[in-house]
């Protein structure tokens, strides 16, 4: 996540999903995986949804709140850390790798993540929001690794008793590629008794929300997602995994 994205359609989908889960009775933790704003592209411009009533129908209160944020140019995550937008525990420390050598980046990330574990502890659902999603081999150990979540970080949140939801950017690959990544995670020994789910947001800027579900949360979570897909959100979200008969 970068501050320049605040309030865009990605936030609308993510926060709408988390608000649904909160209404189902889950306590929510959100680690923005905040990184410094970049300037090499024009990402973050996907705010036309704020002028389209069909999006408003999904969650009028959230649509209005994010619209006010964007119109006032308050495009920073701190302005979304409000009970009016999401009742949650937030972690918004910036993971800044600029001008740091590899050893320092490793040390910095270790300290940053340990702090996030403490802040997120006790929440039934922890959502992590890296720019790109699950780390890929070309980014491991590189300065851009802060734009990804590491498998061991997901496992550490899970070990605290949380169901974990991570954001996954859709690049040039088909859905099956990202489902395969999740299935590989589900086979990890440090994710005991885990089950998975994939929700795809299909409009404007496609993205996935990947679930690593604790057994104790499975029934209630599946019911909440099913209910969400029966609302106006069902025009924008689709469940890909597990595949329904």
PDB file of C-alpha atoms in Angstrom:
ATOM      1  CA  UNK A   1       0.000   0.000   0.000  1.00  0.00           C
ATOM      2  CA  UNK A   2       1.074   3.544  -0.739  1.00  0.00           C
ATOM      3  CA  UNK A   3      -0.610   6.674   0.563  1.00  0.00           C
ATOM      4  CA  UNK A   4      -1.300   7.863  -2.973  1.00  0.00           C
ATOM      5  CA  UNK A   5      -3.697   4.945  -3.441  1.00  0.00           C
ATOM      6  CA  UNK A   6      -5.880   5.915  -0.482  1.00  0.00           C
ATOM      7  CA  UNK A   7      -9.563   5.929  -1.331  1.00  0.00           C
ATOM      8  CA  UNK A   8      -9.244   4.308  -4.748  1.00  0.00           C
ATOM      9  CA  UNK A   9     -11.401   1.416  -5.897  1.00  0.00           C
ATOM     10  CA  UNK A  10      -8.971  -1.056  -4.362  1.00  0.00           C
ATOM     11  CA  UNK A  11      -9.652   0.393  -0.939  1.00  0.00           C
ATOM     12  CA  UNK A  12     -13.380   0.319  -1.603  1.00  0.00           C
ATOM     13  CA  UNK A  13     -13.269  -3.399  -2.352  1.00  0.00           C
ATOM     14  CA  UNK A  14     -10.933  -4.240   0.527  1.00  0.00           C
ATOM     15  CA  UNK A  15     -12.700  -2.147   3.138  1.00  0.00           C
ATOM     16  CA  UNK A  16     -16.102  -3.300   1.929  1.00  0.00           C
ATOM     17  CA  UNK A  17     -15.029  -6.903   2.415  1.00  0.00           C
ATOM     18  CA  UNK A  18     -13.609  -6.233   5.874  1.00  0.00           C
ATOM     19  CA  UNK A  19     -16.702  -4.291   6.941  1.00  0.00           C
ATOM     20  CA  UNK A  20     -18.789  -7.298   5.950  1.00  0.00           C
ATOM     21  CA  UNK A  21     -16.615  -9.589   8.064  1.00  0.00           C
ATOM     22  CA  UNK A  22     -16.783  -7.197  11.005  1.00  0.00           C
ATOM     23  CA  UNK A  23     -20.576  -7.158  10.782  1.00  0.00           C
ATOM     24  CA  UNK A  24     -20.441 -10.954  10.936  1.00  0.00           C
ATOM     25  CA  UNK A  25     -18.835 -10.616  14.357  1.00  0.00           C
ATOM     26  CA  UNK A  26     -15.112 -10.876  13.579  1.00  0.00           C
ATOM     27  CA  UNK A  27     -12.529  -8.572  15.126  1.00  0.00           C
ATOM     28  CA  UNK A  28     -10.343  -7.114  12.381  1.00  0.00           C
ATOM     29  CA  UNK A  29      -6.673  -6.189  12.161  1.00  0.00           C
ATOM     30  CA  UNK A  30      -5.304  -4.415   9.092  1.00  0.00           C
ATOM     31  CA  UNK A  31      -1.608  -4.088   8.326  1.00  0.00           C
ATOM     32  CA  UNK A  32      -1.385  -1.719   5.383  1.00  0.00           C
ATOM     33  CA  UNK A  33       2.144  -2.919   4.492  1.00  0.00           C
ATOM     34  CA  UNK A  34       2.719   0.770   3.873  1.00  0.00           C
ATOM     35  CA  UNK A  35       5.660   1.733   1.658  1.00  0.00           C
ATOM     36  CA  UNK A  36       6.832   5.166   0.450  1.00  0.00           C
ATOM     37  CA  UNK A  37       4.925   6.743  -2.414  1.00  0.00           C
ATOM     38  CA  UNK A  38       6.451   6.168  -5.838  1.00  0.00           C
ATOM     39  CA  UNK A  39       6.321   8.696  -8.657  1.00  0.00           C
ATOM     40  CA  UNK A  40       7.241   6.686 -11.752  1.00  0.00           C
ATOM     41  CA  UNK A  41       3.630   5.956 -12.715  1.00  0.00           C
ATOM     42  CA  UNK A  42       0.120   7.321 -12.242  1.00  0.00           C
ATOM     43  CA  UNK A  43      -1.285   4.484 -10.133  1.00  0.00           C
ATOM     44  CA  UNK A  44      -3.990   5.458  -7.680  1.00  0.00           C
ATOM     45  CA  UNK A  45      -6.196   7.275 -10.174  1.00  0.00           C
ATOM     46  CA  UNK A  46      -9.007   4.695 -10.035  1.00  0.00           C
ATOM     47  CA  UNK A  47     -11.532   6.916  -8.259  1.00  0.00           C
ATOM     48  CA  UNK A  48     -14.232   7.227 -10.924  1.00  0.00           C
ATOM     49  CA  UNK A  49     -16.308   4.736  -8.932  1.00  0.00           C
ATOM     50  CA  UNK A  50     -17.051   7.629  -6.556  1.00  0.00           C
ATOM     51  CA  UNK A  51     -19.174   9.214  -9.272  1.00  0.00           C
ATOM     52  CA  UNK A  52     -21.093   6.056 -10.195  1.00  0.00           C
ATOM     53  CA  UNK A  53     -24.259   5.152  -8.311  1.00  0.00           C
ATOM     54  CA  UNK A  54     -23.939   1.452  -9.107  1.00  0.00           C
ATOM     55  CA  UNK A  55     -20.887   1.319  -6.825  1.00  0.00           C
ATOM     56  CA  UNK A  56     -22.642   3.341  -4.154  1.00  0.00           C
ATOM     57  CA  UNK A  57     -25.237   0.575  -3.840  1.00  0.00           C
ATOM     58  CA  UNK A  58     -22.628  -1.851  -2.484  1.00  0.00           C
ATOM     59  CA  UNK A  59     -21.949   0.125   0.712  1.00  0.00           C
ATOM     60  CA  UNK A  60     -23.393   3.664   0.722  1.00  0.00           C
ATOM     61  CA  UNK A  61     -21.735   4.717   3.987  1.00  0.00           C
ATOM     62  CA  UNK A  62     -18.279   3.575   2.879  1.00  0.00           C
ATOM     63  CA  UNK A  63     -18.744   5.057  -0.603  1.00  0.00           C
ATOM     64  CA  UNK A  64     -19.627   8.430   0.923  1.00  0.00           C
ATOM     65  CA  UNK A  65     -16.772   8.369   3.439  1.00  0.00           C
ATOM     66  CA  UNK A  66     -14.127   7.524   0.840  1.00  0.00           C
ATOM     67  CA  UNK A  67     -15.605  10.101  -1.516  1.00  0.00           C
ATOM     68  CA  UNK A  68     -15.142  12.811   1.098  1.00  0.00           C
ATOM     69  CA  UNK A  69     -11.567  11.689   1.699  1.00  0.00           C
ATOM     70  CA  UNK A  70     -10.669  11.859  -1.997  1.00  0.00           C
ATOM     71  CA  UNK A  71     -12.457  15.146  -2.643  1.00  0.00           C
ATOM     72  CA  UNK A  72     -10.621  16.783   0.271  1.00  0.00           C
ATOM     73  CA  UNK A  73      -7.337  15.323  -1.047  1.00  0.00           C
ATOM     74  CA  UNK A  74      -6.776  13.489   2.248  1.00  0.00           C
ATOM     75  CA  UNK A  75      -5.164  10.594   0.457  1.00  0.00           C
ATOM     76  CA  UNK A  76      -3.237   9.001   3.289  1.00  0.00           C
ATOM     77  CA  UNK A  77      -4.019   5.784   5.130  1.00  0.00           C
ATOM     78  CA  UNK A  78      -4.320   7.628   8.443  1.00  0.00           C
ATOM     79  CA  UNK A  79      -7.525   9.232   7.197  1.00  0.00           C
ATOM     80  CA  UNK A  80      -9.027   5.763   6.681  1.00  0.00           C
ATOM     81  CA  UNK A  81      -8.192   4.648  10.225  1.00  0.00           C
ATOM     82  CA  UNK A  82     -11.594   5.705  11.479  1.00  0.00           C
ATOM     83  CA  UNK A  83     -14.482   3.784  13.016  1.00  0.00           C
ATOM     84  CA  UNK A  84     -16.724   5.401  10.413  1.00  0.00           C
ATOM     85  CA  UNK A  85     -14.748   3.559   7.736  1.00  0.00           C
ATOM     86  CA  UNK A  86     -13.669   0.384   9.533  1.00  0.00           C
ATOM     87  CA  UNK A  87     -13.700  -0.661  13.172  1.00  0.00           C
ATOM     88  CA  UNK A  88     -10.317  -2.336  13.331  1.00  0.00           C
ATOM     89  CA  UNK A  89      -6.824  -2.383  14.767  1.00  0.00           C
ATOM     90  CA  UNK A  90      -4.469  -0.738  12.272  1.00  0.00           C
ATOM     91  CA  UNK A  91      -0.728  -1.005  11.700  1.00  0.00           C
ATOM     92  CA  UNK A  92       0.588   1.751   9.472  1.00  0.00           C
ATOM     93  CA  UNK A  93       4.338   1.919  10.166  1.00  0.00           C
ATOM     94  CA  UNK A  94       6.085   2.479   6.845  1.00  0.00           C
ATOM     95  CA  UNK A  95       8.477  -0.217   5.613  1.00  0.00           C
ATOM     96  CA  UNK A  96      11.054   1.985   3.901  1.00  0.00           C
ATOM     97  CA  UNK A  97      13.924   0.251   2.101  1.00  0.00           C
ATOM     98  CA  UNK A  98      15.240   3.325   0.288  1.00  0.00           C
ATOM     99  CA  UNK A  99      19.026   3.714   0.322  1.00  0.00           C
ATOM    100  CA  UNK A 100      19.469   0.690   2.587  1.00  0.00           C
ATOM    101  CA  UNK A 101      21.737  -2.266   1.952  1.00  0.00           C
ATOM    102  CA  UNK A 102      20.495  -5.838   2.144  1.00  0.00           C
ATOM    103  CA  UNK A 103      21.620  -6.549   5.721  1.00  0.00           C
ATOM    104  CA  UNK A 104      19.930  -3.390   6.962  1.00  0.00           C
ATOM    105  CA  UNK A 105      16.752  -4.215   5.032  1.00  0.00           C
ATOM    106  CA  UNK A 106      16.587  -7.652   6.678  1.00  0.00           C
ATOM    107  CA  UNK A 107      17.076  -6.145  10.133  1.00  0.00           C
ATOM    108  CA  UNK A 108      14.537  -3.401   9.491  1.00  0.00           C
ATOM    109  CA  UNK A 109      11.913  -5.806   8.212  1.00  0.00           C
ATOM    110  CA  UNK A 110      12.395  -8.169  11.136  1.00  0.00           C
ATOM    111  CA  UNK A 111      11.845  -5.364  13.655  1.00  0.00           C
ATOM    112  CA  UNK A 112       8.911  -3.929  11.685  1.00  0.00           C
ATOM    113  CA  UNK A 113       7.209  -7.293  11.426  1.00  0.00           C
ATOM    114  CA  UNK A 114       7.731  -8.193  15.088  1.00  0.00           C
ATOM    115  CA  UNK A 115       6.031  -4.930  16.045  1.00  0.00           C
ATOM    116  CA  UNK A 116       3.153  -5.661  13.673  1.00  0.00           C
ATOM    117  CA  UNK A 117       2.643  -9.094  15.264  1.00  0.00           C
ATOM    118  CA  UNK A 118       2.230  -7.468  18.663  1.00  0.00           C
ATOM    119  CA  UNK A 119      -0.250  -4.920  17.311  1.00  0.00           C
ATOM    120  CA  UNK A 120      -2.285  -7.494  15.365  1.00  0.00           C
ATOM    121  CA  UNK A 121      -2.377 -10.105  18.151  1.00  0.00           C
ATOM    122  CA  UNK A 122      -5.857 -11.038  19.337  1.00  0.00           C
ATOM    123  CA  UNK A 123      -7.696 -10.154  16.142  1.00  0.00           C
ATOM    124  CA  UNK A 124      -9.710 -12.950  14.614  1.00  0.00           C
ATOM    125  CA  UNK A 125      -8.997 -11.752  11.086  1.00  0.00           C
ATOM    126  CA  UNK A 126      -5.764 -10.083  10.002  1.00  0.00           C
ATOM    127  CA  UNK A 127      -5.669  -8.504   6.555  1.00  0.00           C
ATOM    128  CA  UNK A 128      -2.349  -7.602   4.961  1.00  0.00           C
ATOM    129  CA  UNK A 129      -2.234  -5.211   2.032  1.00  0.00           C
ATOM    130  CA  UNK A 130       1.123  -5.298   0.196  1.00  0.00           C
ATOM    131  CA  UNK A 131       1.389  -3.490  -3.130  1.00  0.00           C
ATOM    132  CA  UNK A 132       1.863  -6.662  -5.143  1.00  0.00           C
ATOM    133  CA  UNK A 133       0.887  -9.643  -3.026  1.00  0.00           C
ATOM    134  CA  UNK A 134       2.803 -12.824  -2.244  1.00  0.00           C
ATOM    135  CA  UNK A 135       6.547 -12.511  -2.805  1.00  0.00           C
ATOM    136  CA  UNK A 136       7.962 -13.790  -6.096  1.00  0.00           C
ATOM    137  CA  UNK A 137      11.434 -15.173  -6.657  1.00  0.00           C
ATOM    138  CA  UNK A 138      12.621 -12.128  -8.607  1.00  0.00           C
ATOM    139  CA  UNK A 139      11.905  -9.857  -5.614  1.00  0.00           C
ATOM    140  CA  UNK A 140      13.413 -11.967  -2.818  1.00  0.00           C
ATOM    141  CA  UNK A 141      16.233 -10.128  -1.086  1.00  0.00           C
ATOM    142  CA  UNK A 142      15.830  -7.109  -3.363  1.00  0.00           C
ATOM    143  CA  UNK A 143      14.912  -3.498  -2.475  1.00  0.00           C
ATOM    144  CA  UNK A 144      11.402  -4.056  -3.885  1.00  0.00           C
ATOM    145  CA  UNK A 145      10.725  -6.924  -1.483  1.00  0.00           C
ATOM    146  CA  UNK A 146       8.868  -4.503   0.805  1.00  0.00           C
ATOM    147  CA  UNK A 147       6.058  -4.471  -1.785  1.00  0.00           C
ATOM    148  CA  UNK A 148       5.333  -8.137  -1.043  1.00  0.00           C
ATOM    149  CA  UNK A 149       4.271 -10.287   1.890  1.00  0.00           C
ATOM    150  CA  UNK A 150       6.457 -13.259   2.796  1.00  0.00           C
ATOM    151  CA  UNK A 151       4.968 -16.745   3.383  1.00  0.00           C
ATOM    152  CA  UNK A 152       6.555 -16.942   6.827  1.00  0.00           C
ATOM    153  CA  UNK A 153       4.861 -13.666   7.779  1.00  0.00           C
ATOM    154  CA  UNK A 154       1.467 -15.076   6.828  1.00  0.00           C
ATOM    155  CA  UNK A 155       2.248 -18.181   8.872  1.00  0.00           C
ATOM    156  CA  UNK A 156       3.229 -16.083  11.895  1.00  0.00           C
ATOM    157  CA  UNK A 157      -0.104 -14.246  11.880  1.00  0.00           C
ATOM    158  CA  UNK A 158      -1.868 -17.589  11.503  1.00  0.00           C
ATOM    159  CA  UNK A 159       0.111 -19.023  14.434  1.00  0.00           C
ATOM    160  CA  UNK A 160      -1.368 -16.294  16.635  1.00  0.00           C
ATOM    161  CA  UNK A 161      -4.826 -17.732  15.949  1.00  0.00           C
ATOM    162  CA  UNK A 162      -5.885 -15.334  13.208  1.00  0.00           C
ATOM    163  CA  UNK A 163      -7.467 -16.104   9.886  1.00  0.00           C
ATOM    164  CA  UNK A 164      -5.294 -14.248   7.380  1.00  0.00           C
ATOM    165  CA  UNK A 165      -6.447 -12.385   4.263  1.00  0.00           C
ATOM    166  CA  UNK A 166      -3.801 -11.096   1.886  1.00  0.00           C
ATOM    167  CA  UNK A 167      -4.138  -8.850  -1.128  1.00  0.00           C
ATOM    168  CA  UNK A 168      -2.855 -10.196  -4.446  1.00  0.00           C
ATOM    169  CA  UNK A 169      -2.376  -7.982  -7.483  1.00  0.00           C
ATOM    170  CA  UNK A 170      -3.398  -9.522 -10.798  1.00  0.00           C
ATOM    171  CA  UNK A 171      -0.657  -9.188 -13.372  1.00  0.00           C
ATOM    172  CA  UNK A 172      -0.466 -10.986 -16.716  1.00  0.00           C
ATOM    173  CA  UNK A 173      -1.181 -14.443 -15.328  1.00  0.00           C
ATOM    174  CA  UNK A 174      -4.490 -16.272 -15.399  1.00  0.00           C
ATOM    175  CA  UNK A 175      -6.529 -17.005 -12.286  1.00  0.00           C
ATOM    176  CA  UNK A 176      -5.117 -20.527 -12.081  1.00  0.00           C
ATOM    177  CA  UNK A 177      -1.630 -19.174 -11.408  1.00  0.00           C
ATOM    178  CA  UNK A 178      -2.708 -17.340  -8.272  1.00  0.00           C
ATOM    179  CA  UNK A 179      -4.894 -20.202  -7.092  1.00  0.00           C
ATOM    180  CA  UNK A 180      -1.823 -22.419  -7.470  1.00  0.00           C
ATOM    181  CA  UNK A 181       0.171 -20.064  -5.249  1.00  0.00           C
ATOM    182  CA  UNK A 182      -2.496 -20.351  -2.572  1.00  0.00           C
ATOM    183  CA  UNK A 183      -2.642 -24.129  -2.871  1.00  0.00           C
ATOM    184  CA  UNK A 184       1.119 -24.267  -2.326  1.00  0.00           C
ATOM    185  CA  UNK A 185       0.703 -22.187   0.830  1.00  0.00           C
ATOM    186  CA  UNK A 186      -2.010 -24.523   2.089  1.00  0.00           C
ATOM    187  CA  UNK A 187       0.509 -27.380   2.055  1.00  0.00           C
ATOM    188  CA  UNK A 188       2.918 -25.631   4.438  1.00  0.00           C
ATOM    189  CA  UNK A 189       3.568 -27.417   7.721  1.00  0.00           C
ATOM    190  CA  UNK A 190       3.430 -24.127   9.640  1.00  0.00           C
ATOM    191  CA  UNK A 191      -0.203 -23.626   8.556  1.00  0.00           C
ATOM    192  CA  UNK A 192      -1.837 -26.588  10.345  1.00  0.00           C
ATOM    193  CA  UNK A 193      -5.486 -27.382   9.593  1.00  0.00           C
ATOM    194  CA  UNK A 194      -5.723 -24.379   7.280  1.00  0.00           C
ATOM    195  CA  UNK A 195      -8.293 -24.050   4.505  1.00  0.00           C
ATOM    196  CA  UNK A 196      -8.333 -21.556   1.678  1.00  0.00           C
ATOM    197  CA  UNK A 197     -10.624 -19.257  -0.219  1.00  0.00           C
ATOM    198  CA  UNK A 198     -10.137 -16.842  -3.113  1.00  0.00           C
ATOM    199  CA  UNK A 199     -12.328 -13.844  -3.883  1.00  0.00           C
ATOM    200  CA  UNK A 200     -11.647 -11.948  -7.089  1.00  0.00           C
ATOM    201  CA  UNK A 201     -12.676  -8.324  -7.557  1.00  0.00           C
ATOM    202  CA  UNK A 202     -13.261  -8.118 -11.274  1.00  0.00           C
ATOM    203  CA  UNK A 203     -13.977  -4.487 -12.145  1.00  0.00           C
ATOM    204  CA  UNK A 204     -11.652  -1.639 -13.227  1.00  0.00           C
ATOM    205  CA  UNK A 205      -8.478  -2.968 -11.601  1.00  0.00           C
ATOM    206  CA  UNK A 206      -8.646  -6.711 -11.027  1.00  0.00           C
ATOM    207  CA  UNK A 207      -7.334  -8.125  -7.766  1.00  0.00           C
ATOM    208  CA  UNK A 208      -7.671 -11.089  -5.451  1.00  0.00           C
ATOM    209  CA  UNK A 209      -8.253 -11.528  -1.751  1.00  0.00           C
ATOM    210  CA  UNK A 210      -6.667 -14.774  -0.599  1.00  0.00           C
ATOM    211  CA  UNK A 211      -7.826 -16.394   2.651  1.00  0.00           C
ATOM    212  CA  UNK A 212      -5.929 -18.661   5.032  1.00  0.00           C
ATOM    213  CA  UNK A 213      -8.779 -19.754   7.256  1.00  0.00           C
ATOM    214  CA  UNK A 214      -8.618 -21.030  10.820  1.00  0.00           C
ATOM    215  CA  UNK A 215     -10.912 -24.049  11.393  1.00  0.00           C
ATOM    216  CA  UNK A 216     -12.745 -22.206  14.189  1.00  0.00           C
ATOM    217  CA  UNK A 217     -13.682 -19.366  11.795  1.00  0.00           C
ATOM    218  CA  UNK A 218     -14.559 -21.368   8.697  1.00  0.00           C
ATOM    219  CA  UNK A 219     -18.310 -21.768   9.054  1.00  0.00           C
ATOM    220  CA  UNK A 220     -19.045 -18.173  10.060  1.00  0.00           C
ATOM    221  CA  UNK A 221     -16.679 -16.751   7.458  1.00  0.00           C
ATOM    222  CA  UNK A 222     -18.130 -18.788   4.612  1.00  0.00           C
ATOM    223  CA  UNK A 223     -21.642 -17.718   5.624  1.00  0.00           C
ATOM    224  CA  UNK A 224     -20.573 -14.047   5.671  1.00  0.00           C
ATOM    225  CA  UNK A 225     -18.981 -14.265   2.228  1.00  0.00           C
ATOM    226  CA  UNK A 226     -22.005 -16.048   0.791  1.00  0.00           C
ATOM    227  CA  UNK A 227     -24.227 -13.314   2.167  1.00  0.00           C
ATOM    228  CA  UNK A 228     -21.992 -10.602   0.718  1.00  0.00           C
ATOM    229  CA  UNK A 229     -22.074 -12.164  -2.740  1.00  0.00           C
ATOM    230  CA  UNK A 230     -25.880 -12.108  -2.598  1.00  0.00           C
ATOM    231  CA  UNK A 231     -25.840  -8.297  -2.276  1.00  0.00           C
ATOM    232  CA  UNK A 232     -24.805  -5.623  -4.789  1.00  0.00           C
ATOM    233  CA  UNK A 233     -21.193  -6.637  -4.109  1.00  0.00           C
ATOM    234  CA  UNK A 234     -21.950  -9.809  -6.067  1.00  0.00           C
ATOM    235  CA  UNK A 235     -21.758  -7.772  -9.282  1.00  0.00           C
ATOM    236  CA  UNK A 236     -18.086  -7.104  -8.572  1.00  0.00           C
ATOM    237  CA  UNK A 237     -16.758 -10.018  -6.495  1.00  0.00           C
ATOM    238  CA  UNK A 238     -16.588 -13.656  -7.543  1.00  0.00           C
ATOM    239  CA  UNK A 239     -15.509 -16.644  -5.483  1.00  0.00           C
ATOM    240  CA  UNK A 240     -12.917 -18.683  -7.385  1.00  0.00           C
ATOM    241  CA  UNK A 241     -11.753 -21.115  -4.725  1.00  0.00           C
ATOM    242  CA  UNK A 242     -12.858 -23.479  -3.421  1.00  0.00           C
ATOM    243  CA  UNK A 243     -14.662 -24.311  -6.628  1.00  0.00           C
ATOM    244  CA  UNK A 244     -18.334 -24.996  -6.004  1.00  0.00           C
ATOM    245  CA  UNK A 245     -19.956 -28.080  -7.504  1.00  0.00           C
TER     246      UNK A 245
END
